[in-house]
Amino acid sequence: MFFPTALRPRYAKWLIATGLFLMLGGCVDKPNTLERVKEDGVLRVITRNSPATYFQDRSGETGFEYELVKRFADDLGVELKIETADNLDDLFDQIGKPNGPVLAAAGLVSSEDRKKQVRFSHAYLEVTPQIIYRNGQSRPTDPGDLVGKKIMVLKGSTHAEQLAELKKKFPGIEYEESDAVEVVDLLRMVDEGQIDLTLVDSNEVAMNQVYFTNIRVAFDLGDARSQSWAVAAGEDNSLLNEINAYLDKVQKNGTLQRLKDRYYGHVDVLGYMGATTFAQHLQQRLPKYEQHFKNYAKKEKVDWRLLAAIGYQESLWQPAVTSKTGVRGLMMLTQNTAQAMGVSNRLDPKQSIMGGAKYLAYMKDQLDDSIKEPDRTWFALAAYNVGSGHLDDARKLTAKEGLNPDKWLDVKKILPRLSQKQWYSKTRYGYARGGEPVHFVANIRRYYDILTWVTQPQLEGDQVAEGNLHVPGIDKSKPAQEPAPL
C-alpha cells in the first residue's frame, strides 16, 4: 500500500497506539464471581423445596438453609434470589451456568463424584444417614437385612451412592432412584407402606417424624457426615473464600448455633408417642377452638398458632382441667392472672383463650427493648410460665457469666440455676423451678412448628398424597400479612 511521505509518521503512530490499546485491553482481568455478585447486587442461590432447606409459610420465605444464606447475602450487601431445583441432578447442572445460580445451599454432602462437578465450602451441619422402616414391620438391623426389600431414594443423592456400594457386597439389594419425589415423599411412602425402606439424613427424619407417625429409624448406615454449600468448579475462589469466611464467622459468633437450635434443637421433644397423640388431637380437639385462637390472636397481634401451641402445652386443648396448684382452664390461668385479664370464668374456653392472648401480649410488652425477635417471643413464653421477675433474675445471672442476657440460647442455660440455693440466694425473687420454662418454651416451639406446617395449603397434583394432615410444601401464592413471632 502506498502512503504519501507526510502521512507515514502519523500512520505509524496510529498503528503503535492501536497495538498498545489492544495489548492493554487483553490484560484487563474479567471480574471474578464475587465481584460480579456485588456489581449485579444479587446473590443467586439454588436449593431444594423441603422443610430442612427452603419453604414458604404465611409469613414469607423461611427454612434453615434459607435463613443461613439470607444472612450471607445481607453481609455482602446484595439481594438474595432463590430458585428451587426439580431434583438433585438439575441442581448440580444449574450451578455456574451463565446468569444462573452461583451457589447451592441445599443440605448437600460432599462425595468424590460430586467433587468432579462442584467445590464444597466448610461444613456447617453434621448429619447421619439412617435406614427408615415402618412401625409394625420387621426391623432391619444391618445391611444384609435390606435384601429383598422395596427401597427408594432420591436420584443423584449420596444415599444412592451408598446403596450402590452396598450392592457390591450384597448383590441381592435392589433399590429405585426417583427424581419425582423429595424426602418428605419418601417418608410418607414408608409411613403408608408403599415402600419398605428408605435412606435419608437424620436431620430430615427428626423434622418430619411428627407428620408421619409410623416411621421408625432402623439403624444408622455409616458415620456422621458434613453438610456444605457448593459453588461451580474451576479456579475462581473469590466467592468460595467469602463463603468460608462467613461460615467461620457465624460458627464463632453463635449465629449458626442459634439457627440449629431454632430448627433442630427441639426436634426430640415429642418422641413417637407424643407425635401420634398430637396428630390425633389436631383432628379431634383443635377445630373446636381454632376460631377463638385466630380471633383473639389477631386482636392482640400475636400468631394464632403460637397461642394454640401454648394452649396445647398447658391443657392438651381441654377446657375443664385444673392443676394441683389451682391454675385452671384451656390456657391454665391463675386466679390473679385471670382477674387482671378480665376473665370471669376460667373454664369457659373462649374467655380462657382471650385471657391467654392478652397475657402473652402483656408479657411481650414488658420486655426490654434490647430483646429482639425471635428471642423476644421465647422470652415472653418463659415469662408466661415462670413470671417476669424470675426471668429478670436469670438474665442478670446470665450477664454476670459473660453471656448475652438478650439471647434465649444463653439465658436458657442459666434459668435452671434458679432452683439451686447457691444461685437463687443471690437473686431478688429467689427460688424458682427454673428448668420448667426451658422445657415449656422447647415444647411450644415444637408444637408451633407443627402447626405452621399443617396449616399450609396442600401442593397440587400427586406430589403430595391426600391424608389427614397437610405436609410441608411451598405456597406459590403471595403470603398473607400475618404477625409472626419469628
Short mmCIF file of C-alpha atoms in Angstrom, two decimals, residues 91-93 95 104 108 111 113-120 229-234:
data_model
loop_
_atom_site.label_atom_id
_atom_site.label_comp_id
_atom_site.label_asym_id
_atom_site.label_seq_id
_atom_site.Cartn_x
_atom_site.Cartn_y
_atom_site.Cartn_z
CA LEU A 91 -29.42 -28.63 40.98
CA PHE A 92 -25.81 -29.56 40.18
CA ASP A 93 -26.32 -28.87 36.46
CA ILE A 95 -24.61 -24.18 39.31
CA ALA A 104 -26.13 -24.18 46.03
CA LEU A 108 -25.51 -31.15 50.37
CA SER A 111 -18.68 -37.10 47.68
CA ASP A 113 -18.41 -37.92 42.29
CA ARG A 114 -19.82 -34.57 43.34
CA LYS A 115 -16.36 -33.07 43.70
CA LYS A 116 -15.95 -33.57 39.95
CA GLN A 117 -18.87 -31.20 39.40
CA VAL A 118 -18.55 -28.58 42.15
CA ARG A 119 -16.41 -27.35 45.02
CA PHE A 120 -17.64 -27.52 48.60
CA TRP A 229 -22.59 -25.29 50.33
CA ALA A 230 -21.37 -25.77 46.77
CA VAL A 231 -20.04 -23.44 44.07
CA ALA A 232 -19.05 -24.07 40.46
CA ALA A 233 -15.89 -25.99 39.66
CA GLY A 234 -12.87 -24.02 38.45
#
